[in-house]
Every structure is written in structure tokens, then in C-alpha cells.
Coordinates of C-alpha atoms and ligand atoms in Angstrom, one line a residue:
M22 CA 52.5 -84.8 257.4
Y23 CA 55.0 -86.2 255.1
A24 CA 58.6 -85.7 255.4
F25 CA 59.9 -83.2 252.8
E26 CA 62.1 -86.0 251.5
S27 CA 59.1 -88.0 250.5
T28 CA 57.3 -85.5 248.0
P29 CA 58.7 -85.4 244.4
P30 CA 60.2 -82.0 243.1
L31 CA 56.7 -81.1 241.6
A32 CA 56.7 -77.4 242.6
Q33 CA 60.3 -77.1 240.8
H34 CA 58.9 -78.8 237.5
Y35 CA 55.9 -77.0 237.7
T36 CA 57.3 -73.5 238.2
K37 CA 59.8 -74.3 235.5
I38 CA 57.2 -75.1 233.0
V39 CA 55.2 -71.8 234.0
H40 CA 58.3 -69.7 233.5
D41 CA 59.3 -71.4 230.1
Q42 CA 56.0 -70.2 228.7
A43 CA 55.7 -67.2 226.4
H44 CA 53.2 -65.6 229.0
P45 CA 53.7 -67.0 232.4
K46 CA 51.2 -67.2 234.8
I47 CA 50.8 -69.5 237.9
S48 CA 47.1 -70.4 237.7
C49 CA 46.7 -73.0 234.7
V50 CA 43.0 -73.9 234.9
Q51 CA 40.6 -72.7 232.1
N52 CA 37.1 -74.2 231.7
S53 CA 37.0 -75.0 235.3
R54 CA 33.5 -73.6 236.1
I55 CA 32.0 -75.9 238.7
D56 CA 28.3 -76.5 238.5
D57 CA 27.2 -75.3 242.1
G58 CA 23.6 -76.6 241.4
C59 CA 22.6 -79.8 243.4
Q60 CA 23.6 -82.4 240.8
E61 CA 24.7 -85.3 242.8
L62 CA 26.4 -88.3 241.4
P63 CA 23.9 -91.4 241.7
I64 CA 24.4 -93.7 244.4
I65 CA 23.5 -97.4 243.7
D66 CA 23.0 -100.0 246.4
L67 CA 24.3 -103.2 244.9
A68 CA 22.7 -105.4 247.7
G69 CA 19.8 -105.9 245.1
L70 CA 22.2 -107.0 242.5
M71 CA 23.9 -109.6 244.8
G72 CA 20.5 -111.1 246.6
D73 CA 18.1 -113.6 245.3
D74 CA 15.2 -111.3 244.7
E75 CA 14.8 -111.1 240.9
D76 CA 12.9 -107.8 241.0
A77 CA 15.6 -106.3 243.1
R78 CA 18.2 -107.4 240.6
V79 CA 16.5 -106.2 237.7
K80 CA 15.8 -102.7 239.3
C81 CA 19.5 -102.4 240.4
A82 CA 20.7 -103.6 237.1
S83 CA 18.8 -100.8 235.4
Q84 CA 20.0 -98.0 238.0
I85 CA 23.5 -99.2 236.7
T86 CA 22.8 -99.0 232.9
A87 CA 21.0 -95.7 233.2
A88 CA 23.8 -94.0 235.2
S89 CA 26.3 -95.6 232.7
S90 CA 24.3 -93.8 229.9
E91 CA 23.6 -90.6 231.6
W92 CA 26.4 -89.8 233.6
G93 CA 29.2 -92.4 232.7
F94 CA 29.8 -92.3 236.5
F95 CA 28.2 -93.6 239.5
Q96 CA 28.9 -94.6 243.2
V97 CA 28.2 -98.0 244.7
V98 CA 27.5 -98.9 248.3
N99 CA 27.0 -102.5 249.8
H100 CA 29.4 -103.5 247.1
G101 CA 30.8 -106.5 248.9
V102 CA 34.2 -105.4 249.5
N103 CA 35.3 -105.7 253.0
P104 CA 35.7 -102.2 254.6
E105 CA 38.6 -103.5 256.6
L106 CA 40.5 -104.3 253.4
I107 CA 40.0 -100.9 252.0
K108 CA 41.3 -99.4 255.3
Q109 CA 44.4 -101.6 255.2
M110 CA 45.0 -100.7 251.5
R111 CA 44.9 -96.9 252.5
K112 CA 47.3 -97.6 255.5
E113 CA 49.7 -99.5 253.4
Q114 CA 49.5 -97.0 250.7
I115 CA 50.3 -94.1 252.9
E116 CA 53.4 -96.1 254.3
L117 CA 54.6 -96.8 250.8
F118 CA 54.5 -93.1 249.7
K119 CA 56.2 -92.2 252.8
T120 CA 59.3 -93.6 251.2
P121 CA 62.0 -91.1 250.4
F122 CA 61.5 -89.9 246.7
S123 CA 65.1 -90.7 245.8
R124 CA 64.1 -94.2 246.8
K125 CA 60.8 -94.4 245.2
S126 CA 62.2 -93.2 241.8
S127 CA 65.1 -95.4 241.6
C128 CA 64.9 -98.7 243.5
G129 CA 62.6 -100.5 241.2
L130 CA 59.7 -101.0 243.9
L131 CA 56.5 -102.7 242.6
N132 CA 57.9 -103.4 239.1
N133 CA 59.5 -99.9 238.6
S134 CA 55.8 -98.6 238.5
Y135 CA 56.5 -95.3 240.2
R136 CA 55.6 -92.1 238.3
W137 CA 55.4 -88.4 239.4
G138 CA 54.2 -85.3 237.8
S139 CA 54.1 -85.1 233.9
P140 CA 57.4 -85.6 232.3
S141 CA 56.2 -84.5 228.8
A142 CA 54.2 -81.6 230.0
T143 CA 55.2 -78.3 228.4
T144 CA 52.4 -76.1 229.5
P145 CA 50.8 -75.9 233.2
D146 CA 47.5 -77.3 231.8
N147 CA 48.9 -80.7 231.1
F148 CA 51.0 -81.1 234.3
S149 CA 49.5 -83.3 237.0
W150 CA 50.5 -82.6 240.5
S151 CA 50.6 -86.2 241.8
E152 CA 52.7 -89.3 242.1
A153 CA 51.6 -92.9 241.6
F154 CA 52.4 -96.5 241.6
H155 CA 51.0 -98.2 238.2
I156 CA 50.9 -101.9 239.0
P157 CA 50.1 -104.6 236.6
L158 CA 48.2 -107.3 238.2
T159 CA 50.6 -110.0 237.0
K160 CA 53.2 -108.5 239.2
I161 CA 51.1 -108.2 242.4
S162 CA 51.6 -111.5 243.8
D163 CA 55.5 -111.3 243.0
Q164 CA 57.3 -111.3 246.2
S165 CA 60.4 -109.9 244.8
C166 CA 58.5 -106.6 243.8
Y167 CA 58.1 -105.4 247.5
G168 CA 61.4 -104.9 249.1
E169 CA 60.8 -104.0 252.5
F170 CA 57.0 -103.6 252.1
T171 CA 56.2 -107.3 252.9
S172 CA 52.8 -106.6 254.3
L173 CA 51.7 -104.5 251.2
R174 CA 51.6 -107.8 249.1
A175 CA 48.6 -109.6 250.9
V176 CA 46.8 -106.3 250.9
L177 CA 47.2 -105.7 247.3
V178 CA 46.5 -109.3 246.3
G179 CA 43.1 -109.4 248.4
Y180 CA 42.4 -105.9 247.0
A181 CA 42.9 -106.7 243.4
A182 CA 40.9 -109.8 243.8
A183 CA 38.0 -107.9 245.1
M184 CA 38.1 -105.2 242.5
Q185 CA 38.2 -107.9 239.8
K186 CA 35.0 -109.7 240.9
L187 CA 33.2 -106.3 241.3
A188 CA 34.4 -105.3 238.0
K189 CA 33.2 -108.5 236.4
L190 CA 30.0 -108.2 238.1
L191 CA 29.2 -104.7 236.8
A192 CA 30.7 -105.6 233.3
E193 CA 28.2 -108.5 233.2
V194 CA 25.3 -106.3 234.0
L195 CA 26.3 -103.8 231.4
I196 CA 27.0 -106.7 228.8
K197 CA 23.8 -108.3 229.3
N198 CA 21.9 -105.0 229.0
L199 CA 23.3 -104.8 225.3
G200 CA 21.4 -108.1 224.7
Q201 CA 24.7 -109.9 224.8
K202 CA 25.8 -113.0 226.7
L203 CA 29.0 -112.7 229.1
Q204 CA 30.3 -115.9 227.4
D205 CA 30.2 -114.4 223.9
F206 CA 31.9 -111.2 225.2
E207 CA 34.6 -113.2 226.9
E208 CA 35.3 -115.4 223.8
T209 CA 36.5 -112.2 222.1
I210 CA 37.6 -110.2 225.1
K211 CA 40.1 -111.4 227.8
C212 CA 40.1 -109.1 230.9
D213 CA 42.4 -111.0 233.3
E214 CA 45.4 -110.2 235.4
T215 CA 47.7 -110.2 232.5
T216 CA 46.2 -106.7 231.4
C217 CA 44.3 -105.3 234.2
F218 CA 46.2 -102.9 236.7
L219 CA 45.9 -101.0 239.9
R220 CA 47.2 -97.3 240.4
L221 CA 47.8 -96.0 243.8
N222 CA 47.7 -92.4 243.6
R223 CA 49.0 -89.6 246.0
Y224 CA 48.2 -85.9 245.5
P225 CA 50.4 -83.9 247.7
A226 CA 49.1 -80.6 249.2
C227 CA 49.9 -78.0 246.8
P228 CA 50.9 -74.6 248.3
L229 CA 51.3 -72.8 244.9
S230 CA 47.6 -72.6 243.9
A231 CA 44.3 -74.5 244.3
E232 CA 43.9 -74.0 240.5
I233 CA 46.4 -76.6 239.6
F234 CA 45.5 -80.0 238.3
G235 CA 46.0 -83.1 240.5
F236 CA 45.3 -85.1 237.4
V237 CA 44.8 -83.4 234.1
P238 CA 41.3 -83.8 232.4
H239 CA 41.0 -87.3 230.8
T240 CA 39.1 -90.2 230.1
D241 CA 40.1 -93.8 231.0
S242 CA 41.5 -96.2 228.3
D243 CA 39.7 -99.3 229.8
F244 CA 36.2 -100.9 230.0
L245 CA 35.5 -99.5 233.5
T246 CA 37.4 -98.2 236.4
I247 CA 36.7 -98.5 240.1
L248 CA 38.1 -96.0 242.4
H249 CA 38.4 -95.6 246.2
Q250 CA 39.0 -92.1 247.3
D251 CA 39.7 -90.7 250.9
Q252 CA 37.6 -88.0 252.3
V253 CA 39.6 -84.9 251.0
G254 CA 37.5 -84.5 247.7
G255 CA 38.9 -82.9 244.4
L256 CA 37.5 -85.4 241.9
Q257 CA 35.4 -83.8 239.3
L258 CA 33.6 -84.9 236.1
I259 CA 31.7 -83.3 233.1
K260 CA 28.0 -83.6 233.3
D261 CA 26.0 -81.6 230.7
S262 CA 29.0 -79.6 229.8
K263 CA 29.9 -78.5 233.4
W264 CA 32.3 -79.7 235.8
V265 CA 30.6 -81.5 238.8
A266 CA 32.7 -82.3 242.1
V267 CA 32.2 -85.8 243.6
K268 CA 31.5 -85.5 247.3
P269 CA 33.5 -88.0 249.1
N270 CA 31.4 -90.7 250.7
K271 CA 33.2 -93.2 253.0
D272 CA 31.0 -96.1 252.4
A273 CA 31.0 -95.8 248.7
L274 CA 33.4 -96.9 245.6
I275 CA 33.2 -94.7 242.3
V276 CA 32.8 -96.5 239.1
N277 CA 33.2 -94.9 235.7
I278 CA 32.8 -96.2 232.3
G279 CA 36.0 -96.2 230.0
D280 CA 36.5 -95.5 226.4
L281 CA 36.2 -99.3 225.4
F282 CA 32.8 -99.7 226.9
Q283 CA 31.8 -96.5 225.0
A284 CA 32.9 -97.9 221.5
W285 CA 31.5 -101.4 222.7
S286 CA 28.2 -100.1 223.2
N287 CA 28.3 -97.6 220.4
N288 CA 28.1 -94.6 222.5
L289 CA 25.3 -96.0 224.7
Y290 CA 27.5 -95.9 227.8
K291 CA 29.7 -92.7 228.2
S292 CA 33.2 -92.4 228.9
V293 CA 33.2 -89.1 230.6
E294 CA 36.2 -86.6 231.1
H295 CA 37.3 -86.3 234.6
K296 CA 40.1 -84.5 236.6
V297 CA 41.3 -83.9 240.1
M298 CA 41.8 -80.5 241.8
V299 CA 44.8 -80.2 244.1
N300 CA 44.1 -79.2 247.8
P301 CA 46.4 -76.3 249.1
N302 CA 46.7 -77.9 252.6
I303 CA 45.9 -81.5 252.6
E304 CA 47.3 -84.4 250.5
R305 CA 44.9 -86.8 249.0
F306 CA 45.0 -90.5 248.2
S307 CA 43.0 -92.8 246.0
V308 CA 43.2 -96.3 244.6
A309 CA 42.0 -97.2 241.0
Y310 CA 41.4 -100.4 239.5
F311 CA 41.1 -100.6 235.6
L312 CA 39.4 -103.4 233.9
C313 CA 41.3 -103.7 230.6
P314 CA 41.5 -106.4 227.8
S315 CA 44.4 -108.4 226.4
Y316 CA 46.3 -106.3 223.8
D317 CA 45.1 -108.4 220.8
S318 CA 41.4 -108.1 221.9
L319 CA 39.3 -106.7 219.0
I320 CA 37.3 -103.8 220.3
K321 CA 34.1 -103.6 218.0
T322 CA 30.6 -102.3 218.7
Y323 CA 28.0 -104.6 219.6
K324 CA 25.5 -103.5 216.8
Q325 CA 25.4 -102.0 213.5
P326 CA 25.9 -99.5 212.0
S327 CA 29.0 -98.9 214.0
L328 CA 30.1 -95.4 214.9
Y329 CA 33.9 -96.7 215.2
T330 CA 36.1 -98.5 213.3
N331 CA 37.3 -102.0 214.8
F332 CA 40.6 -101.9 216.7
T333 CA 42.7 -104.0 219.1
F334 CA 43.5 -102.7 222.5
A335 CA 47.3 -102.6 221.2
E336 CA 46.1 -100.1 218.6
Y337 CA 44.2 -98.1 220.9
R338 CA 47.2 -97.8 223.3
A339 CA 49.5 -97.1 220.6
K340 CA 47.4 -94.1 219.2
V341 CA 47.1 -92.7 222.8
R342 CA 50.8 -92.9 223.3
E343 CA 51.6 -91.4 219.7
D344 CA 49.1 -88.6 220.5
A345 CA 50.6 -87.9 223.8
R346 CA 54.0 -87.6 222.2
L347 CA 53.0 -85.6 219.0
V348 CA 50.2 -83.3 220.5
G349 CA 51.0 -83.5 224.0
R350 CA 47.6 -85.0 225.1
K351 CA 45.3 -88.0 224.5
I352 CA 42.8 -87.6 221.8
G353 CA 41.2 -91.0 222.3
L354 CA 38.1 -92.5 220.8
S355 CA 37.5 -89.9 218.3
R356 CA 40.5 -91.1 216.5
F357 CA 38.6 -94.2 215.7
L358 CA 35.3 -92.7 214.5
R359 CA 34.3 -93.9 211.1
S360 CA 34.3 -90.9 208.6
Ligands
AKG413 O1 42.3 -90.0 242.0 C1 41.1 -89.7 241.6 O2 40.3 -89.5 242.0 C2 41.1 -90.1 240.0 C3 42.1 -91.0 239.5 C4 42.0 -91.1 238.0 O3 41.2 -90.7 237.3 C5 42.8 -92.1 237.4 O4 43.6 -92.8 238.0 O5 42.4 -92.5 236.0
FE2_414 FE1 40.6 -91.6 235.2

């Protein structure tokens, strides 16, 4: 169990938001019906993609593209990332979050990338009961970011490299399926360490209610995300208009399509809304890698007629920020639909 001093003042902040509302109530979540049918997130064995057998490669690639269209989410096993590296990542992450809150929030660790709760939340349904380090890949090898956490650096460097390799492999499959060459895509879009980032998440146990968001419903503003979660559970995604819980699988990484691939594929691949629910008794950890383009990359659809106007990643990010400020939440891709 974590020392009290490590956890940010989530309870105080959350309670204040609840009491500042016109009609206060602790439980925040509407629209949280879980599909208790037997929908299970597809599990794709990537061994086929990495081997020499052409038929196995084609079969694996078609599973990836089908899951990206039907679910926008899938799990991968035999993904080539060393399980020992994943284990070390988690160990280092746990140590990092044990740092007293006062230090995490003020000492500039990891390029000042520490965030907690939802500073702009005015209602319980846009409050996230979590803390995170949101680390740009450019800073990952920078020794001066690490303070006393010297052993974290090598693990983060290795983890980021492994994620980048896997993300590129998956992106290549998705691009080729659109009839495009990776080379042509990479001429327009630069996804490298200048723009990608890692987010280390901690969701402290939440004694107030199990109906509070660890992470509010959202889509990811990237091409794709690769997530490793622990065994606690809590991640849910929308499938056929219902929330489906993702059962933790210790051998799997979770992949989801982000907004930019949805736009690029003219809605063939789906950027699906997902959220995390808190656990009343147990804290939860996850690490997410985000494959993002450079800010000046032009996001356009691969075929005409295009559902979306062309936009740069900088314009997309600016719109997301503006909406968060003005309406309190991200509106996302629909802002760029052609009228
Ligand atoms: O922690 C999780 O399971 C999900 C995190 C997530 O959706 C994100 O970081 O964008
Ligand atoms: Fe996400």
C-alpha cells in the first residue's frame, strides 16, 4: 500500500466539485451500462506477422485490419516485446509514483510531466481519478530529467524503443491495407521521437465510489496507442453502443486506433471511445505509448471523397485544447467533418 503522502488530493478536489454543483451527488457516471454478454476483445497472435510464412503474414494482417475496423481496439500476444522489460517498467513505475506528492508536483521530474486529477473539471463526469507522467520521447534519454530515479532511464529508453518498433509494424499493416506504401505515408507524416510520447498512469484506489472515472471517456488524439495494463482491470470501450470491459491478460498488449488513423482511413478504422473505472480497494497501473506525427504533418484522407477537411496535427491539437477550455471536453474529429 502507498503511503498517504504519495497520493494527490484527489478526494478533496473531487468532493469540492460535487459540492459546488447545483444538485450534488457523489456518483457521477451516467451511460455506464456494461455489456455483460460474451463480447471479448479480439486477441491477435503477432507471431504470424513476424515470421517468414507469407500466408501467415497475410492472415495476421487481415485480423489486424478487421479488428481496427470492427472494434478500433484489439490485443496482441507474441508481440516481440521482452516480458522482462515490461516487468521492469512496471517495477520502476511503482517506485516513481511512491514519491511524495509534494515532490512529484513540484520538482520538475521527467521534464515537468506530472499531472493529477482534472484541473479544469467543473462536474464529476469530467474528473479523472488518476495521476500520470506524460513524457515526450525527446526527453527520455535526457539524464537530467531523472533526479534520483537513475535506473528508470534505461528502462524507459528500452521500453520506448520497443513500443516504437511495434507501433511502426502495426501502422505499416494498416497503411498497406489502404493500398498505400509506407514510404509515401512517411513522406507526408513524420512519426518519430520528436512527437511520440509515453504516459505512465496510476489510478489510486478510490474509497468514495466505484462509479467514478479513473480516466474520463475519450478517444486518443494520435495514430495508434499501445497500452500495457496490470491485472486489476477497469478499462472499458464502446462496442455497438455499449461499454465492454477489457479483461486483463498478462501476456497481451492492447492496441487502439486513434483519431488520426480514423481520419486518414476515411472512417474505415475506428477511433473508439474508452474510459477507465476506478477500483474501490486496489490501485491500478498502466503505460501507454502514443504514435503521433510532427505538428506540421498534414492529415488527409487516403481517398476521395474525403469525409474530413485536411488539417495539420498542430491544428488538431489546438482545437482539442480550445474545446477543453470552452466546453470542458474534447469534441475531436467531428470538428473537421466536411459540411
Ligand atoms: O489506463 C488505461 O487503461 C487507459 C489509458 C488511456 O486511455 C490513455 O492513456 O489514453
Ligand atoms: Fe486513451
